[in-house]
Coordinates of C-alpha atoms in Angstrom, one line a residue:
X92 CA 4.4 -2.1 23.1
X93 CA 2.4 1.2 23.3
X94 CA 1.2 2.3 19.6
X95 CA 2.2 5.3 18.1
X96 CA 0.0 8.4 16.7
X97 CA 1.0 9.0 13.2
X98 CA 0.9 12.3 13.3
X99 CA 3.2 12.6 15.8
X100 CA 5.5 9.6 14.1
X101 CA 5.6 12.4 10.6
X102 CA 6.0 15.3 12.7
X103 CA 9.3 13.6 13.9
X104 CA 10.2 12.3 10.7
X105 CA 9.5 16.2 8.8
X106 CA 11.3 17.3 12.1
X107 CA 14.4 14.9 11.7
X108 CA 14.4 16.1 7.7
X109 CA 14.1 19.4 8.2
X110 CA 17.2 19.4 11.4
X111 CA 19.7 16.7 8.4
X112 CA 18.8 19.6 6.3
X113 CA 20.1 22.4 8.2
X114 CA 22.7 20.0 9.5
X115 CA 24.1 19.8 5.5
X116 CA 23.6 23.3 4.7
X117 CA 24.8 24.4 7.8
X118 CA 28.3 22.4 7.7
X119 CA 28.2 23.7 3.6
X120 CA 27.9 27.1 5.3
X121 CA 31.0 26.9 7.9
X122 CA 32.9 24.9 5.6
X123 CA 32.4 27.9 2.5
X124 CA 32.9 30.6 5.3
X125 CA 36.0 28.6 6.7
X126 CA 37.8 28.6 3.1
X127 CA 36.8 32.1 2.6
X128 CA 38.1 33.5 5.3
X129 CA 41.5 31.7 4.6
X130 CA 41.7 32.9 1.0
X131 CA 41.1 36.8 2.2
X132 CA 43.4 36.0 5.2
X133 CA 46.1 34.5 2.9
X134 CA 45.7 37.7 0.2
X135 CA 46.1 40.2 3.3
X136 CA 49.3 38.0 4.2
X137 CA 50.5 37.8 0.6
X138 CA 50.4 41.4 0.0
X139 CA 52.3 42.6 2.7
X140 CA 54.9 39.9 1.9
X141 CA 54.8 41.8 -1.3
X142 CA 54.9 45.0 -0.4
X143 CA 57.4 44.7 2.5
X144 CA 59.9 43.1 -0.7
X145 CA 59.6 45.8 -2.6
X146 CA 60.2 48.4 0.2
X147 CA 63.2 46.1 1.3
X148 CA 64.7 45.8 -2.0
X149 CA 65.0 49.7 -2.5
X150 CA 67.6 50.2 0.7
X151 CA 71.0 50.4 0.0
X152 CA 72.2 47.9 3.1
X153 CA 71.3 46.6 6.0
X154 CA 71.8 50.0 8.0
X155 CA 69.1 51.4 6.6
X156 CA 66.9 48.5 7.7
X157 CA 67.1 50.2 11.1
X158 CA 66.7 53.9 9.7
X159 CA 63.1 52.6 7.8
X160 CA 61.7 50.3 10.2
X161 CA 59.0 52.4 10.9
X162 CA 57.8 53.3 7.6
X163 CA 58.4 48.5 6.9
X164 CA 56.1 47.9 10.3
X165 CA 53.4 50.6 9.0
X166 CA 52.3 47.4 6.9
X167 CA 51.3 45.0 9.8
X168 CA 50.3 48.3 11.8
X169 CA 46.4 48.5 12.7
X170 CA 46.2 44.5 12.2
X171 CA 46.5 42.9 16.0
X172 CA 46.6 39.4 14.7
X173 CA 49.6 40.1 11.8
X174 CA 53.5 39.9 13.1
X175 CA 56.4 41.1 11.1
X176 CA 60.1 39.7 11.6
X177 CA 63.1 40.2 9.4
X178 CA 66.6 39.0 9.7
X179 CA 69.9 38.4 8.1
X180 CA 71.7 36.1 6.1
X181 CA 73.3 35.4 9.8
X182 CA 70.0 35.1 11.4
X183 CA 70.2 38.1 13.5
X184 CA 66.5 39.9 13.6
X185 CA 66.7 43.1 12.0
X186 CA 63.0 44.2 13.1
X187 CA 60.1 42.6 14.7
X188 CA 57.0 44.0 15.1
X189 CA 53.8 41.8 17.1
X190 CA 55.9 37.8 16.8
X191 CA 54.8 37.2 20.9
X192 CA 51.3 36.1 18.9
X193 CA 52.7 34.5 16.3
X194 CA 55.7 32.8 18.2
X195 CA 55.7 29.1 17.7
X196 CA 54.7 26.3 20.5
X197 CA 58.2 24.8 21.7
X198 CA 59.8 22.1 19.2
X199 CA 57.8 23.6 15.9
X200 CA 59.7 24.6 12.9
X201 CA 59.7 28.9 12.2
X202 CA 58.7 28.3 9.5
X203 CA 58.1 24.6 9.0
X204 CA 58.4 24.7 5.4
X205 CA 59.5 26.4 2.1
X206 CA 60.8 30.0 1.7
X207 CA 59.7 32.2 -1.3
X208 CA 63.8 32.8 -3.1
X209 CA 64.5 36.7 -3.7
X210 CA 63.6 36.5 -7.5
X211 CA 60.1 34.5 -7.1
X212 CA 56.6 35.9 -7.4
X213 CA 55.4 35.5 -3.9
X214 CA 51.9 33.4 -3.6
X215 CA 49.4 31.6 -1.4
X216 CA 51.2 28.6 -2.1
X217 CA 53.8 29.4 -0.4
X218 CA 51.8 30.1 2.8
X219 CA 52.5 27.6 5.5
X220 CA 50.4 27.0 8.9
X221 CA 52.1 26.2 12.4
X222 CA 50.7 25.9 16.4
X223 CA 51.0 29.4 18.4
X224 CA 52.2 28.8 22.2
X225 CA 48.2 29.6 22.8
X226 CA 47.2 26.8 20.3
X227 CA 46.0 29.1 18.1
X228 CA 46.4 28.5 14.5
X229 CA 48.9 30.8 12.9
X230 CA 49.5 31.2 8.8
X231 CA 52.3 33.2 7.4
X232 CA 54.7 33.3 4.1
X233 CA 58.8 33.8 4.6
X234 CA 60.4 35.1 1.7
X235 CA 63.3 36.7 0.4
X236 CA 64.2 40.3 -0.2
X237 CA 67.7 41.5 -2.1
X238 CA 69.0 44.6 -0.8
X239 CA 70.8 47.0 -3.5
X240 CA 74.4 46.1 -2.1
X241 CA 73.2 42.7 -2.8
X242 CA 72.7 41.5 0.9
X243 CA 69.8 39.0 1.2
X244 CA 67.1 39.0 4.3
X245 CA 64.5 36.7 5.0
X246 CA 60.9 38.4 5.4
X247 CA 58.1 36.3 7.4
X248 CA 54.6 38.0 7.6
X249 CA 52.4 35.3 10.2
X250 CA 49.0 36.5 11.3
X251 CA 47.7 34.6 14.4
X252 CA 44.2 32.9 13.6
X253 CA 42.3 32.8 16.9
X254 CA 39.7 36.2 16.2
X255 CA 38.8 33.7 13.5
X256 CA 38.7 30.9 15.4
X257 CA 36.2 33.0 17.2
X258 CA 34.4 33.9 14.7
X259 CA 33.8 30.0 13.1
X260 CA 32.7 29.3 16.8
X261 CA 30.4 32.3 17.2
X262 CA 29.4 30.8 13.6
X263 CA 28.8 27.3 14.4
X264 CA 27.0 28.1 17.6
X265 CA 24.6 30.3 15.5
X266 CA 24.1 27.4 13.4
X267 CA 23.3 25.0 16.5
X268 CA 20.8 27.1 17.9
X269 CA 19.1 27.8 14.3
X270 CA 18.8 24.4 13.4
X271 CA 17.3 22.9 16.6
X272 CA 15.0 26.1 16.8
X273 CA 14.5 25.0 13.1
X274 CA 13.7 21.2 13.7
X275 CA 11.2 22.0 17.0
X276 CA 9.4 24.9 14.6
X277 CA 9.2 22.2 11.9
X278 CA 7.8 20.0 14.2
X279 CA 5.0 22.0 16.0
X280 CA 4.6 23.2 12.5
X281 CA 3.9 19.8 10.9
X282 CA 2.1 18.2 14.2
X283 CA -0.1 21.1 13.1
X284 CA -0.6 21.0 9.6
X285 CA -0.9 17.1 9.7
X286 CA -3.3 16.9 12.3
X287 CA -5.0 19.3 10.5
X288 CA -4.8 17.1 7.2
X289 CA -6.3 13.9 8.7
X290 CA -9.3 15.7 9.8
X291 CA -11.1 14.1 6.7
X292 CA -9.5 10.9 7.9
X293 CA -10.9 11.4 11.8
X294 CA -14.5 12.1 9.9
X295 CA -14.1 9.0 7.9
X296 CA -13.7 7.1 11.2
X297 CA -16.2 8.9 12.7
X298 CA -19.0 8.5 9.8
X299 CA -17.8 4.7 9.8
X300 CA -18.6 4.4 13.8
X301 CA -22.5 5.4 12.7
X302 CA -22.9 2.3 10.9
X303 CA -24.6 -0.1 12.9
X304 CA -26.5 -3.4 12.4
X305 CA -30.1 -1.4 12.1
X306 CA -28.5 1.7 10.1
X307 CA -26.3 -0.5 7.1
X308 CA -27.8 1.8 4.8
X309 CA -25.8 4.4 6.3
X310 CA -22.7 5.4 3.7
X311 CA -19.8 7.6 4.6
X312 CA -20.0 10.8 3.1
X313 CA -17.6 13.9 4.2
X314 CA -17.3 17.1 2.8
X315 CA -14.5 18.5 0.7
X316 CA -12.5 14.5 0.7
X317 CA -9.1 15.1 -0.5
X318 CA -8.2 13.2 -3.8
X319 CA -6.2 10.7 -2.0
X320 CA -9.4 9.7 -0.1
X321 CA -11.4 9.0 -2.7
X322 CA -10.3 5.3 -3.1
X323 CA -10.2 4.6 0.6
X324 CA -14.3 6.2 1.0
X325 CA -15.2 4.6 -2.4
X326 CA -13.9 1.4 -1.3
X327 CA -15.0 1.1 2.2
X328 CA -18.9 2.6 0.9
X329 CA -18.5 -0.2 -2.1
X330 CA -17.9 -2.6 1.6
X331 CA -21.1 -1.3 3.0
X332 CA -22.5 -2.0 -0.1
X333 CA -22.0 -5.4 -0.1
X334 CA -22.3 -6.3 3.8
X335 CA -25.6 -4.4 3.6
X336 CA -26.1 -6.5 0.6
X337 CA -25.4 -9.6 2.0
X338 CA -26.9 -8.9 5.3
X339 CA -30.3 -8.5 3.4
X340 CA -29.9 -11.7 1.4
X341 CA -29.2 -13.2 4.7
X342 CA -32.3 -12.0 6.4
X343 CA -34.6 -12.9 3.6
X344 CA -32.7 -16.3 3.4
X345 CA -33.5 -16.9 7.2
X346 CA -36.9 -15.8 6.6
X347 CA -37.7 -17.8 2.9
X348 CA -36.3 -21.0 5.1
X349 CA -38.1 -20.9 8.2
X350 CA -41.5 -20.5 6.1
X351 CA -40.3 -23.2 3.8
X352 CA -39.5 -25.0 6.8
X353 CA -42.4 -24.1 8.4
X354 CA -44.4 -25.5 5.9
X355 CA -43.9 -29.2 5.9
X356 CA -44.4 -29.0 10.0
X357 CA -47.3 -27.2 9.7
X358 CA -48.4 -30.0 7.3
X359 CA -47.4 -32.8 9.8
X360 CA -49.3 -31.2 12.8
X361 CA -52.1 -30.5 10.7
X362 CA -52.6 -34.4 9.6
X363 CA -51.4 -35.6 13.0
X364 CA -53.9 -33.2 14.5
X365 CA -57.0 -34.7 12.3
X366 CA -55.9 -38.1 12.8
X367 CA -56.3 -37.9 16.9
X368 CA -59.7 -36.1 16.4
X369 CA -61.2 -39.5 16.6
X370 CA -60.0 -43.4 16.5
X371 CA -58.8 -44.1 13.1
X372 CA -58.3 -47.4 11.2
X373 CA -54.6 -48.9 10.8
X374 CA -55.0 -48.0 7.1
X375 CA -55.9 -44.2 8.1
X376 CA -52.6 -44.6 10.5
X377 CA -50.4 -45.8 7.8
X378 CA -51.5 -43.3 5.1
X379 CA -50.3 -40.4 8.0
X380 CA -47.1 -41.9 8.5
X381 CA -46.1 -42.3 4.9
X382 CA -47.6 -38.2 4.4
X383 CA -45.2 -37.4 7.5
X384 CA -42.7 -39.1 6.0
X385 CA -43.0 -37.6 2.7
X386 CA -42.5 -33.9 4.5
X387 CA -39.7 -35.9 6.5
X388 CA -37.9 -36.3 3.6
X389 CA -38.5 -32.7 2.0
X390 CA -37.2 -31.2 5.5
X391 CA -34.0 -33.5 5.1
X392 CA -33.7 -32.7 1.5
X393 CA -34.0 -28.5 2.5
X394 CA -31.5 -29.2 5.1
X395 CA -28.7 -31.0 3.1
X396 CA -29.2 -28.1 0.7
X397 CA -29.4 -25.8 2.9
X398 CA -25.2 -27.4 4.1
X399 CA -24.0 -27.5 1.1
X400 CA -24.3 -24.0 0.1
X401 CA -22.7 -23.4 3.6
X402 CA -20.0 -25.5 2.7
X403 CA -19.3 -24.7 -0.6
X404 CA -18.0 -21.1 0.7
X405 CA -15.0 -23.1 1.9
X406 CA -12.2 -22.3 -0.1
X407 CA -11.0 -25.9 0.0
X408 CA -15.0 -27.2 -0.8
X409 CA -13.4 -28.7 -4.0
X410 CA -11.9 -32.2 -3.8
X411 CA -12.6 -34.1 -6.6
X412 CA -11.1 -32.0 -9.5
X413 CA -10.0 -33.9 -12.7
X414 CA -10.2 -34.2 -16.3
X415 CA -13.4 -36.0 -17.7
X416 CA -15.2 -36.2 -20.8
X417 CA -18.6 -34.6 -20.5
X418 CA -20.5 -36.5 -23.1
X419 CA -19.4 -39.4 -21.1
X420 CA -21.0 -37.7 -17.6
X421 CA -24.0 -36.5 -19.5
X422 CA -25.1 -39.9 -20.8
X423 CA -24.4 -41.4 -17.5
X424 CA -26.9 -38.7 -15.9
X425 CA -29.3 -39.0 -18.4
X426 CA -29.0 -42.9 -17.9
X427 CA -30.1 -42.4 -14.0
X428 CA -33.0 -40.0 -14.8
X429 CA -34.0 -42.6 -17.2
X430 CA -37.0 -44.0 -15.2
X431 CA -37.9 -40.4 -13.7
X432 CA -38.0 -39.8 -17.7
X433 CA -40.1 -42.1 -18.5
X434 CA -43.1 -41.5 -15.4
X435 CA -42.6 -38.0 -16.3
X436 CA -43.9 -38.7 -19.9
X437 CA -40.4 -37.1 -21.4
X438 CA -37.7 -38.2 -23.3
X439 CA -34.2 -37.4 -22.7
X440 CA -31.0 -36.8 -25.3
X441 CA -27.2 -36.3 -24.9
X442 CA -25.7 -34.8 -27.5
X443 CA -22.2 -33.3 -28.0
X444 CA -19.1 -33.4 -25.6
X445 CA -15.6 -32.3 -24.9
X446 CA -12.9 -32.5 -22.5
X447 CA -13.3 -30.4 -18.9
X448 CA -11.6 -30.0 -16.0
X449 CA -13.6 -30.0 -12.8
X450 CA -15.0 -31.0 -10.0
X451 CA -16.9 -34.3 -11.1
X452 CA -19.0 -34.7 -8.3
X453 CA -20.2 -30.6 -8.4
X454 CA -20.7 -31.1 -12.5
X455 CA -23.3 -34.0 -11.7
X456 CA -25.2 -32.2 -9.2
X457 CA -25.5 -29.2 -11.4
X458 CA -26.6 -30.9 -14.3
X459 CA -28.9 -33.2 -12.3
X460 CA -30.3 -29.9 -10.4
X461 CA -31.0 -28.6 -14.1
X462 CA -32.2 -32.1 -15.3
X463 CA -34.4 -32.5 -12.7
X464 CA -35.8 -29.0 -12.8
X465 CA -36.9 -29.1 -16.5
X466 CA -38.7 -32.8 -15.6
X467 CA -40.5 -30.7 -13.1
X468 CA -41.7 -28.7 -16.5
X469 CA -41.3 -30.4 -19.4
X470 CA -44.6 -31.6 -20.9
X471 CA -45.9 -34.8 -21.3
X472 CA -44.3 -36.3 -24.9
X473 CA -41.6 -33.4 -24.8
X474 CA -38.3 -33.6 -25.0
X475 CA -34.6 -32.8 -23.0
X476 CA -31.8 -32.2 -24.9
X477 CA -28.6 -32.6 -22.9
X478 CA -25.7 -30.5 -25.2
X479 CA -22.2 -29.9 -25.0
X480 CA -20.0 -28.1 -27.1
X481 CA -16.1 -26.5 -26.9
X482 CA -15.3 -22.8 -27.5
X483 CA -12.2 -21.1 -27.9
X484 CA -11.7 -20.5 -23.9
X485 CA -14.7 -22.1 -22.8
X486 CA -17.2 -25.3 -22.5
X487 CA -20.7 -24.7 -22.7
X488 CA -23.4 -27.4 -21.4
X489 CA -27.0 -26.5 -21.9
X490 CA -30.1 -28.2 -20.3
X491 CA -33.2 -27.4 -23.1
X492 CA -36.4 -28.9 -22.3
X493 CA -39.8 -27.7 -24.0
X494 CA -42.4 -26.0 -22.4
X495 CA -43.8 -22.6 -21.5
X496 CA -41.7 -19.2 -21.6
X497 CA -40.3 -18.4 -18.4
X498 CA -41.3 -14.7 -18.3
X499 CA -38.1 -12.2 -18.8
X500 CA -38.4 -10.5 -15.2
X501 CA -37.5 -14.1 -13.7
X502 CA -34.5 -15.0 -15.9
X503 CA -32.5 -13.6 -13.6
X504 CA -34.1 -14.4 -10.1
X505 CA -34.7 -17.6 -10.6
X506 CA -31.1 -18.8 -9.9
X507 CA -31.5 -16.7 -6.1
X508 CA -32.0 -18.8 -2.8
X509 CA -35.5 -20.0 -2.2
X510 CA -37.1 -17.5 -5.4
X511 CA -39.9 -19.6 -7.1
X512 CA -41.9 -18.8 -10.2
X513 CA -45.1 -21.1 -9.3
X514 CA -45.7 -21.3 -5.6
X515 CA -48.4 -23.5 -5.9
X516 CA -46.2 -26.0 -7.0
X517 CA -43.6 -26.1 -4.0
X518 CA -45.9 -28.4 -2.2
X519 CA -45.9 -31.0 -4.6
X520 CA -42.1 -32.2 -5.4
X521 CA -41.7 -35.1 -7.5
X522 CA -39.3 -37.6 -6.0
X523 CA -36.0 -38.2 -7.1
X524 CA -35.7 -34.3 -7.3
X525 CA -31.8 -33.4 -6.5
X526 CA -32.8 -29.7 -5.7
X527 CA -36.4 -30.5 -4.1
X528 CA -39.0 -27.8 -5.0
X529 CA -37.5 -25.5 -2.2
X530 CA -36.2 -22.8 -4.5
X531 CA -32.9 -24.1 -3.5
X532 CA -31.6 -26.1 -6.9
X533 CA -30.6 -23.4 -9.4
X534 CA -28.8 -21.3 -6.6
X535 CA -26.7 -24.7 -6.2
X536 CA -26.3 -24.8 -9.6
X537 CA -25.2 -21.0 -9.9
X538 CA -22.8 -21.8 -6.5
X539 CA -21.3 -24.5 -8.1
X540 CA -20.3 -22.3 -11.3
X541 CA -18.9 -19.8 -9.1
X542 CA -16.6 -22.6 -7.4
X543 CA -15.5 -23.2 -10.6
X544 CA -15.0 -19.3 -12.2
X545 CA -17.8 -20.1 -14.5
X546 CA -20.8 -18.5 -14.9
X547 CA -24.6 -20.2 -15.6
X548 CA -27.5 -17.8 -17.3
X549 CA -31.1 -19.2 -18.7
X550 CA -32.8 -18.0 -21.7
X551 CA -36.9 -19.2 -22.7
X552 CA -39.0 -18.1 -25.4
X553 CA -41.9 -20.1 -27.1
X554 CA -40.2 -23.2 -27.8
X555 CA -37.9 -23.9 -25.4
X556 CA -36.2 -23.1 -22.1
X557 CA -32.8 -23.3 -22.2
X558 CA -30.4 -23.3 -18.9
X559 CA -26.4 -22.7 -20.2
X560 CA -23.6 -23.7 -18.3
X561 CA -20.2 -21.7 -18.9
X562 CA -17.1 -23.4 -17.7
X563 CA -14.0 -21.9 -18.2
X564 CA -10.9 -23.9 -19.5
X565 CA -7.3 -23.4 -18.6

């Protein structure tokens, strides 16, 4: 199906307004003219009805009928279209003046109605409306007129319709020809003035085409936007915003993980390197594999991280959602760090609880992530305090440990992929680390949080550190 240009598709639809516009107004018009022209028709009919009484009813009988018929015709004279017949109480025609127009079709009624009585105010009601032999239209009014001997005659005045006829045709052609001039001007007009109106919108386009993958800086800016713009530019630079955004995080993503990555290999090349300088001794051998191994394991770890962020931007990455009690789920992770605890030098308390609903699996790895984190950093003889508490729409789960301040500019980054306060330390990962030391622990933690509509912020000062978990509750 071939697509269709808007402007043309409004130019059609202003053009098919503008033509059921003049189409109403237009028939208004004929219609108003139509009924005008009857009323002033049927007044010029009435009053010579009238007048052709009163000139009746002053002759003495019917012989003068004869003797005055010019002076009676003189009212239809000048008038093509108006007729004049009077007769006798026998039926016999009197005078006649112009009836050949106004002469019936065969079969129709002369006139096919009522007749105004000698003593009756003559009206327009009484006007009546038959078929000429031409098929004109033809409206006239019979009345009576008493003669002074007391003789009655019957008047008819009929004019013969067709110069109006005419006219309404003349009228309604006029009409025709203004109102499809009218609907083509409307629609050149408006194929105009709209073309002209989405200019903004071709410039839009055209400032959107000049953002590429090296230019995502690039925001759509055009001059003099109409109002109705504004949320369409604001939104799509607000899109920009984010792609550009997100296209950065990307890059530095791909770049912190293949020097993170790189790391570990360079470590196992390095090792293997120095071990086939020269013949070593099976001890020698073994102590390389286990070091190998040890990166091993921090390359799988990094990896299985690195898949479950990618997965948890699946909408349906939640499976396991229920209602648990947390200070139930704390104590069993606190229980599982126990030993980690006690090698670590650190001691580890639950305190609290309440009632959540969540992902149970995603609630264990974030605490664990945080758990294992402030192990990483808790002193020797210090202390982890695993709390929980219920607020009006909330449940808040906080991971304290003592030890040094984490410095205000890092509150913030710390929970990004790969950010680490102490490079030196990333070498070094304790085992039994969830998270690993590859910077990629609290941005699980904050990715989990998100899965759930929840939100997770850290606060340190002098005596402890303190991560906060904020779930929401429904």
């Amino acid at each position: 199906m071939p697509r269709r240009s808007l402007t043309a598709t409004l130019a059609l639809a202003f053009a098919g307004t503008t033509l059921t516009v003049f189409v109403l107004v237009g028939s208004f018009l004929y219609i108003a003219l139509d009924h005008q022209v009857k009323i002033q028709d049927d007044l010029d009919i009435v009053l010579a009805a009238r007048h052709t009484r009163r000139l009746t009813q002053e002759l003495d009988a019917l012989s003068a009928v004869h003797e005055h018929e010019d002076r009676l015709t003189s009212l239809v004279l000048g008038n093509e279209a108006l007729s004049m017949q009077m007769t006798d109480p026998a039926g016999h025609v009197l005078i006649e003046h112009n009836t050949a127009n106004t002469a019936a079709a065969p079969g129709t009624e002369t006139p096919p109605g009522k007749r105004v009585a000698a003593s009756a105010r003559i009206t327009d009601e009484a006007i009546v409306e038959w078929r000429a032999k031409s098929g004109a239209p033809v409206r006239a009014v019979s009345a009576d007129a008493m003669l002074r001997d007391g003789t009655v005659t019957q008047i008819l005045i009929a004019r013969n319709m067709s110069d109006r006829w005419r006219l309404l045709d003349r009228y309604r052609d006029k009409l025709y020809i203004a109102g499809a001039a009218g609907a083509a001007l409307a629609f050149l007009l408006s194929y105009l003035l709209i073309r002209a109106s989405l200019r903004p919108l071709r410039e839009v386009a055209a400032s959107a085409a000049r953002v590429t993958v090296d230019r995502l800086d690039t925001r759509i800016a055009v001059a003099r936007l109409p109002l109705e713009l504004d949320t369409l530019v604001a939104s799509l630079n607000a899109m920009l915003e984010r792609i550009d955004s997100g296209f950065r995080r990307l890059s530095q993503f791909t770049a912190d993980l293949a020097h993170d990555m790189r790391t570990p290999l360079s470590n196992m090349r390095g090792a293997t390197e120095v071990a086939l300088a020269r013949p070593r001794s099976a001890d020698d051998y073994q102590a390389l594999l286990e070091s190998n191994l040890e990166e091993c394991d921090r390359l799988s770890r990094m990896i299985e991280n690195v898949l479950f962020l990618a997965r948890a931007e699946h909408p349906q990455f939640m499976k396991n959602t229920r209602e648990f009690d947390v200070g139930e789920e704390l104590g069993r992770i606190a229980e599982y760090f126990e030993g980690l605890a006690e090698d670590a030098g650190a001691i580890v308390r639950v305190d609290g609880g309440g009632r959540l609903k969540a992902d149970v699996e995603l609630f264990r790895r974030a605490v664990s992530n945080l758990l294992a984190n402030a192990l990483r950093y808790t002193p020797r003889g210090g202390s982890i305090v695993l709390r929980a508490h219920e607020e009006a729409h909330s449940l808040r789960v906080i991971v304290e440990n003592e030890g040094s301040p984490i410095d205000a500019a890092h509150l913030e980054r710390i929970f990004d992929r790969f950010y680490r306060i102490d490079p030196s330390r990333t070498n070094q990962p304790k085992a039994g680390n969830p998270g690993g030391a590859a910077g990629l622990g609290l941005a699980i933690v904050r990715t989990i949080m998100e899965l759930h509509g929840g939100t997770v912020h850290a606060e340190s000062d002098t005596v402890s550190t303190r991560f906060i978990l904020t779930f929401p509750r429904g």
